[in-house]
Amino acid sequence: MYSVENLDELAQLCFALGAASVGTLDKSERALMIASPTRLPSQQVEIVRQAILKGEDPLGEAYISLRSPQERRPLGQTYTPRAVVEAMISWAEDQGVPSRIVDPGVGSGRYLLAAARAFPEAELVGADIDPIATLMLRAALAVTKLGSRARVILGDYRSMSLPDIDGRTLFIGNPPYVRHHQIDPAWKAWLLATAKKHGFKASALAGLHVHFFLATAEHGRPGDLGAFITSAEWLDVNYGSLVRELLLDGLGGQALHILDPSAAPFADATTTGAITCFSIGGKPESIRVRQVGEVADLGRLNQGHAISRQRLAEANRWSVLTRVTPKLREGYVELGELCRVHRGTVTGANKVWVHRDGGIDLPDRVLFASVTKARELFGAGDRLRAFDGLKRVIDLPVDLGDFDPDERRQIDRFLRVAESQNVQDGYVAANRKAWWSVGLRAPAPVLATYMARRPPAFVRNDVGARHINIAHGLYPREEMSALTLDNLAAHLRSAVTLSQGRTYAGGLTKFEPREMERLPVPSLESLIEGDVHAPGAAAPLE
């Protein structure tokens, strides 16, 4: 393969391949022509031409060899392996034929040219802010004789004009990854204002790839399609909430394929990659997710298990929902499809808010029998049948104006004592709507321990006890009969093992709420019918 010595020679190679014949050059591109007048050997130019015709990217490879990852980082230039490009194009082929293809950070044109081959009638649009990149794209378009249906834009995708067309647009590519420190304040202001226009709140700490998701929501029309590969950090970080919300409302997320760093989705960056497939304008009922260990396992991006919209909307971190779990047996679902799992309320100062029955002078209606120790659930067996031994948690309402004078005097005395202990200045109390209102959750029909050296206890809450943050509550997503809840709790007691949790030093095993939601359980139909066989069980529950 012909190698170039510097960027001037790379620019000259682009012109020798016909870059100037595709569209109208920008002044920055013309300046590169003037700066690189050297004439290259025709035989070497022909070698590069033939490589492009074979579907290779010799210009992009040359660019990578001339600019180190550190030099490319300010522009977020990370080139995608061919196998990843092909998997994303295959997904697009399965969605139907687009009328237009847009690559928002086109680089040397890896995605755009592959999509052009898959969709020979589609209009091609590629945008980039680097004139070397747009020259490489023009050269490749000239060689492949695609210039007549292509529009090359040297400019920012966020401000690009994209006219309405008949038919669908496919947005596909690898948006540039640039951290917020290097993003101009004017563009940060654009992000905040544009997100607000769409009904979302954005963070100025967001990286450039988040900007590009939002710009796609701006440019796209209902029915348009998209497939982007980015760093996967937006799954969990606070500033990534904008992407998560867009996928649930507007961008129409269809699938997430998470590539382990060992799969090297980006040749010059060790990071977890996320391929996001979406259909603009939709509010999906579920999104398919999966983790992929090897690029070769990507396939046509048509695999994965469905996570409901409701669960995704509730989660502030999505990576836990993508973790590999054993394949579900036929007739089984994840617990999270049937129930939300919520950790109990944090009081912020148990010595103030938790008391033995009869140990505090306050109106009965603000004292709630509650599970405050894990051993209370372990000792209860399969059912919590009585309040005996449970402590009372004080849960005052935000508005104290509904109490009679005697009750208000009791409450005021209690609050003065609490203030003398500076409870109101604690982190938890100071961040409540009213520092004195603990805000207990409603009683959960099933209570579960979540940290011990033994499997969790799953206890039916017959007495309607509340719980604080030493336990989880299982709240059905739709109404379940008492018998169905009994069957669910019984299955969990017999089937859940320590190996399904996260073990810490000292042997403690913990089940976070979202991890507990990943536990396999029989389908709702099976639970209703009582046809619930735990592993090794001899008969269904009765």
JSON list of N, CA and C in Angstrom, two decimals, residues 491-532:
[
{"chain": "A", "resi": 491, "resn": "HIS", "atom": "N", "xyz": [-41.51, -18.67, 45.21]},
{"chain": "A", "resi": 491, "resn": "HIS", "atom": "CA", "xyz": [-40.51, -19.01, 44.20]},
{"chain": "A", "resi": 491, "resn": "HIS", "atom": "C", "xyz": [-39.18, -18.34, 44.52]},
{"chain": "A", "resi": 492, "resn": "LEU", "atom": "N", "xyz": [-39.21, -17.07, 44.86]},
{"chain": "A", "resi": 492, "resn": "LEU", "atom": "CA", "xyz": [-37.98, -16.34, 45.15]},
{"chain": "A", "resi": 492, "resn": "LEU", "atom": "C", "xyz": [-37.26, -16.95, 46.35]},
{"chain": "A", "resi": 493, "resn": "ARG", "atom": "N", "xyz": [-37.99, -17.35, 47.35]},
{"chain": "A", "resi": 493, "resn": "ARG", "atom": "CA", "xyz": [-37.36, -17.96, 48.52]},
{"chain": "A", "resi": 493, "resn": "ARG", "atom": "C", "xyz": [-36.64, -19.26, 48.16]},
{"chain": "A", "resi": 494, "resn": "SER", "atom": "N", "xyz": [-37.21, -20.02, 47.25]},
{"chain": "A", "resi": 494, "resn": "SER", "atom": "CA", "xyz": [-36.64, -21.32, 46.92]},
{"chain": "A", "resi": 494, "resn": "SER", "atom": "C", "xyz": [-35.59, -21.27, 45.82]},
{"chain": "A", "resi": 495, "resn": "ALA", "atom": "N", "xyz": [-35.61, -20.21, 45.00]},
{"chain": "A", "resi": 495, "resn": "ALA", "atom": "CA", "xyz": [-34.78, -20.21, 43.80]},
{"chain": "A", "resi": 495, "resn": "ALA", "atom": "C", "xyz": [-33.57, -19.29, 43.85]},
{"chain": "A", "resi": 496, "resn": "VAL", "atom": "N", "xyz": [-33.63, -18.22, 44.62]},
{"chain": "A", "resi": 496, "resn": "VAL", "atom": "CA", "xyz": [-32.54, -17.22, 44.60]},
{"chain": "A", "resi": 496, "resn": "VAL", "atom": "C", "xyz": [-31.37, -17.73, 45.43]},
{"chain": "A", "resi": 497, "resn": "THR", "atom": "N", "xyz": [-30.18, -17.59, 44.85]},
{"chain": "A", "resi": 497, "resn": "THR", "atom": "CA", "xyz": [-28.95, -18.04, 45.52]},
{"chain": "A", "resi": 497, "resn": "THR", "atom": "C", "xyz": [-27.98, -16.89, 45.70]},
{"chain": "A", "resi": 498, "resn": "LEU", "atom": "N", "xyz": [-27.00, -17.07, 46.56]},
{"chain": "A", "resi": 498, "resn": "LEU", "atom": "CA", "xyz": [-25.98, -16.03, 46.78]},
{"chain": "A", "resi": 498, "resn": "LEU", "atom": "C", "xyz": [-25.22, -15.71, 45.51]},
{"chain": "A", "resi": 499, "resn": "SER", "atom": "N", "xyz": [-25.05, -16.68, 44.63]},
{"chain": "A", "resi": 499, "resn": "SER", "atom": "CA", "xyz": [-24.26, -16.47, 43.41]},
{"chain": "A", "resi": 499, "resn": "SER", "atom": "C", "xyz": [-24.88, -15.43, 42.49]},
{"chain": "A", "resi": 500, "resn": "GLN", "atom": "N", "xyz": [-26.15, -15.11, 42.70]},
{"chain": "A", "resi": 500, "resn": "GLN", "atom": "CA", "xyz": [-26.82, -14.13, 41.84]},
{"chain": "A", "resi": 500, "resn": "GLN", "atom": "C", "xyz": [-26.61, -12.70, 42.32]},
{"chain": "A", "resi": 501, "resn": "GLY", "atom": "N", "xyz": [-26.00, -12.53, 43.49]},
{"chain": "A", "resi": 501, "resn": "GLY", "atom": "CA", "xyz": [-25.72, -11.20, 44.00]},
{"chain": "A", "resi": 501, "resn": "GLY", "atom": "C", "xyz": [-24.28, -10.80, 43.79]},
{"chain": "A", "resi": 502, "resn": "ARG", "atom": "N", "xyz": [-23.88, -9.71, 44.42]},
{"chain": "A", "resi": 502, "resn": "ARG", "atom": "CA", "xyz": [-22.53, -9.18, 44.30]},
{"chain": "A", "resi": 502, "resn": "ARG", "atom": "C", "xyz": [-21.83, -9.36, 45.65]},
{"chain": "A", "resi": 503, "resn": "THR", "atom": "N", "xyz": [-20.76, -10.16, 45.67]},
{"chain": "A", "resi": 503, "resn": "THR", "atom": "CA", "xyz": [-20.08, -10.49, 46.93]},
{"chain": "A", "resi": 503, "resn": "THR", "atom": "C", "xyz": [-18.95, -9.51, 47.21]},
{"chain": "A", "resi": 504, "resn": "TYR", "atom": "N", "xyz": [-18.90, -9.03, 48.44]},
{"chain": "A", "resi": 504, "resn": "TYR", "atom": "CA", "xyz": [-17.89, -8.07, 48.86]},
{"chain": "A", "resi": 504, "resn": "TYR", "atom": "C", "xyz": [-16.91, -8.74, 49.81]},
{"chain": "A", "resi": 505, "resn": "ALA", "atom": "N", "xyz": [-15.81, -8.03, 50.11]},
{"chain": "A", "resi": 505, "resn": "ALA", "atom": "CA", "xyz": [-14.83, -8.54, 51.06]},
{"chain": "A", "resi": 505, "resn": "ALA", "atom": "C", "xyz": [-15.53, -8.85, 52.37]},
{"chain": "A", "resi": 506, "resn": "GLY", "atom": "N", "xyz": [-15.14, -9.98, 52.96]},
{"chain": "A", "resi": 506, "resn": "GLY", "atom": "CA", "xyz": [-15.77, -10.40, 54.20]},
{"chain": "A", "resi": 506, "resn": "GLY", "atom": "C", "xyz": [-16.93, -11.34, 53.98]},
{"chain": "A", "resi": 507, "resn": "GLY", "atom": "N", "xyz": [-17.29, -11.58, 52.70]},
{"chain": "A", "resi": 507, "resn": "GLY", "atom": "CA", "xyz": [-18.31, -12.57, 52.39]},
{"chain": "A", "resi": 507, "resn": "GLY", "atom": "C", "xyz": [-19.73, -12.05, 52.32]},
{"chain": "A", "resi": 508, "resn": "LEU", "atom": "N", "xyz": [-19.94, -10.74, 52.54]},
{"chain": "A", "resi": 508, "resn": "LEU", "atom": "CA", "xyz": [-21.29, -10.19, 52.42]},
{"chain": "A", "resi": 508, "resn": "LEU", "atom": "C", "xyz": [-21.71, -10.17, 50.96]},
{"chain": "A", "resi": 509, "resn": "THR", "atom": "N", "xyz": [-22.93, -10.58, 50.68]},
{"chain": "A", "resi": 509, "resn": "THR", "atom": "CA", "xyz": [-23.47, -10.54, 49.33]},
{"chain": "A", "resi": 509, "resn": "THR", "atom": "C", "xyz": [-24.62, -9.54, 49.28]},
{"chain": "A", "resi": 510, "resn": "LYS", "atom": "N", "xyz": [-24.58, -8.69, 48.25]},
{"chain": "A", "resi": 510, "resn": "LYS", "atom": "CA", "xyz": [-25.53, -7.59, 48.17]},
{"chain": "A", "resi": 510, "resn": "LYS", "atom": "C", "xyz": [-26.32, -7.67, 46.87]},
{"chain": "A", "resi": 511, "resn": "PHE", "atom": "N", "xyz": [-27.60, -7.35, 46.95]},
{"chain": "A", "resi": 511, "resn": "PHE", "atom": "CA", "xyz": [-28.48, -7.26, 45.78]},
{"chain": "A", "resi": 511, "resn": "PHE", "atom": "C", "xyz": [-29.00, -5.83, 45.70]},
{"chain": "A", "resi": 512, "resn": "GLU", "atom": "N", "xyz": [-28.45, -5.04, 44.77]},
{"chain": "A", "resi": 512, "resn": "GLU", "atom": "CA", "xyz": [-28.98, -3.69, 44.55]},
{"chain": "A", "resi": 512, "resn": "GLU", "atom": "C", "xyz": [-30.38, -3.82, 43.92]},
{"chain": "A", "resi": 513, "resn": "PRO", "atom": "N", "xyz": [-31.22, -2.78, 44.03]},
{"chain": "A", "resi": 513, "resn": "PRO", "atom": "CA", "xyz": [-32.58, -2.89, 43.48]},
{"chain": "A", "resi": 513, "resn": "PRO", "atom": "C", "xyz": [-32.62, -3.34, 42.02]},
{"chain": "A", "resi": 514, "resn": "ARG", "atom": "N", "xyz": [-31.78, -2.74, 41.17]},
{"chain": "A", "resi": 514, "resn": "ARG", "atom": "CA", "xyz": [-31.83, -3.10, 39.75]},
{"chain": "A", "resi": 514, "resn": "ARG", "atom": "C", "xyz": [-31.27, -4.50, 39.52]},
{"chain": "A", "resi": 515, "resn": "GLU", "atom": "N", "xyz": [-30.35, -4.93, 40.38]},
{"chain": "A", "resi": 515, "resn": "GLU", "atom": "CA", "xyz": [-29.84, -6.29, 40.27]},
{"chain": "A", "resi": 515, "resn": "GLU", "atom": "C", "xyz": [-30.90, -7.30, 40.70]},
{"chain": "A", "resi": 516, "resn": "MET", "atom": "N", "xyz": [-31.65, -6.96, 41.71]},
{"chain": "A", "resi": 516, "resn": "MET", "atom": "CA", "xyz": [-32.74, -7.85, 42.13]},
{"chain": "A", "resi": 516, "resn": "MET", "atom": "C", "xyz": [-33.79, -7.94, 41.03]},
{"chain": "A", "resi": 517, "resn": "GLU", "atom": "N", "xyz": [-34.01, -6.84, 40.31]},
{"chain": "A", "resi": 517, "resn": "GLU", "atom": "CA", "xyz": [-34.98, -6.87, 39.22]},
{"chain": "A", "resi": 517, "resn": "GLU", "atom": "C", "xyz": [-34.55, -7.79, 38.08]},
{"chain": "A", "resi": 518, "resn": "ARG", "atom": "N", "xyz": [-33.26, -8.16, 38.03]},
{"chain": "A", "resi": 518, "resn": "ARG", "atom": "CA", "xyz": [-32.79, -9.06, 36.98]},
{"chain": "A", "resi": 518, "resn": "ARG", "atom": "C", "xyz": [-33.03, -10.54, 37.32]},
{"chain": "A", "resi": 519, "resn": "LEU", "atom": "N", "xyz": [-33.52, -10.85, 38.52]},
{"chain": "A", "resi": 519, "resn": "LEU", "atom": "CA", "xyz": [-33.72, -12.24, 38.89]},
{"chain": "A", "resi": 519, "resn": "LEU", "atom": "C", "xyz": [-34.80, -12.89, 38.02]},
{"chain": "A", "resi": 520, "resn": "PRO", "atom": "N", "xyz": [-34.55, -14.11, 37.55]},
{"chain": "A", "resi": 520, "resn": "PRO", "atom": "CA", "xyz": [-35.58, -14.79, 36.74]},
{"chain": "A", "resi": 520, "resn": "PRO", "atom": "C", "xyz": [-36.70, -15.32, 37.60]},
{"chain": "A", "resi": 521, "resn": "VAL", "atom": "N", "xyz": [-37.93, -15.11, 37.15]},
{"chain": "A", "resi": 521, "resn": "VAL", "atom": "CA", "xyz": [-39.11, -15.61, 37.86]},
{"chain": "A", "resi": 521, "resn": "VAL", "atom": "C", "xyz": [-40.10, -16.13, 36.82]},
{"chain": "A", "resi": 522, "resn": "PRO", "atom": "N", "xyz": [-41.01, -17.00, 37.23]},
{"chain": "A", "resi": 522, "resn": "PRO", "atom": "CA", "xyz": [-42.03, -17.47, 36.28]},
{"chain": "A", "resi": 522, "resn": "PRO", "atom": "C", "xyz": [-42.87, -16.31, 35.76]},
{"chain": "A", "resi": 523, "resn": "SER", "atom": "N", "xyz": [-43.41, -16.48, 34.58]},
{"chain": "A", "resi": 523, "resn": "SER", "atom": "CA", "xyz": [-44.26, -15.45, 34.00]},
{"chain": "A", "resi": 523, "resn": "SER", "atom": "C", "xyz": [-45.48, -15.20, 34.88]},
{"chain": "A", "resi": 524, "resn": "LEU", "atom": "N", "xyz": [-46.12, -14.07, 34.67]},
{"chain": "A", "resi": 524, "resn": "LEU", "atom": "CA", "xyz": [-47.31, -13.74, 35.46]},
{"chain": "A", "resi": 524, "resn": "LEU", "atom": "C", "xyz": [-48.38, -14.80, 35.29]},
{"chain": "A", "resi": 525, "resn": "GLU", "atom": "N", "xyz": [-48.52, -15.32, 34.07]},
{"chain": "A", "resi": 525, "resn": "GLU", "atom": "CA", "xyz": [-49.53, -16.36, 33.83]},
{"chain": "A", "resi": 525, "resn": "GLU", "atom": "C", "xyz": [-49.26, -17.59, 34.68]},
{"chain": "A", "resi": 526, "resn": "SER", "atom": "N", "xyz": [-47.98, -17.98, 34.76]},
{"chain": "A", "resi": 526, "resn": "SER", "atom": "CA", "xyz": [-47.63, -19.15, 35.57]},
{"chain": "A", "resi": 526, "resn": "SER", "atom": "C", "xyz": [-47.86, -18.90, 37.05]},
{"chain": "A", "resi": 527, "resn": "LEU", "atom": "N", "xyz": [-47.54, -17.69, 37.50]},
{"chain": "A", "resi": 527, "resn": "LEU", "atom": "CA", "xyz": [-47.75, -17.36, 38.90]},
{"chain": "A", "resi": 527, "resn": "LEU", "atom": "C", "xyz": [-49.23, -17.37, 39.25]},
{"chain": "A", "resi": 528, "resn": "ILE", "atom": "N", "xyz": [-50.06, -16.86, 38.35]},
{"chain": "A", "resi": 528, "resn": "ILE", "atom": "CA", "xyz": [-51.50, -16.83, 38.59]},
{"chain": "A", "resi": 528, "resn": "ILE", "atom": "C", "xyz": [-52.06, -18.24, 38.68]},
{"chain": "A", "resi": 529, "resn": "GLU", "atom": "N", "xyz": [-51.57, -19.12, 37.79]},
{"chain": "A", "resi": 529, "resn": "GLU", "atom": "CA", "xyz": [-52.07, -20.49, 37.77]},
{"chain": "A", "resi": 529, "resn": "GLU", "atom": "C", "xyz": [-51.44, -21.37, 38.84]},
{"chain": "A", "resi": 530, "resn": "GLY", "atom": "N", "xyz": [-50.36, -20.87, 39.46]},
{"chain": "A", "resi": 530, "resn": "GLY", "atom": "CA", "xyz": [-49.69, -21.67, 40.47]},
{"chain": "A", "resi": 530, "resn": "GLY", "atom": "C", "xyz": [-48.75, -22.69, 39.90]},
{"chain": "A", "resi": 531, "resn": "ASP", "atom": "N", "xyz": [-48.47, -22.60, 38.59]},
{"chain": "A", "resi": 531, "resn": "ASP", "atom": "CA", "xyz": [-47.57, -23.57, 37.94]},
{"chain": "A", "resi": 531, "resn": "ASP", "atom": "C", "xyz": [-46.15, -23.04, 38.06]},
{"chain": "A", "resi": 532, "resn": "VAL", "atom": "N", "xyz": [-45.59, -23.11, 39.27]},
{"chain": "A", "resi": 532, "resn": "VAL", "atom": "CA", "xyz": [-44.32, -22.46, 39.57]},
{"chain": "A", "resi": 532, "resn": "VAL", "atom": "C", "xyz": [-43.35, -23.48, 40.12]}
]
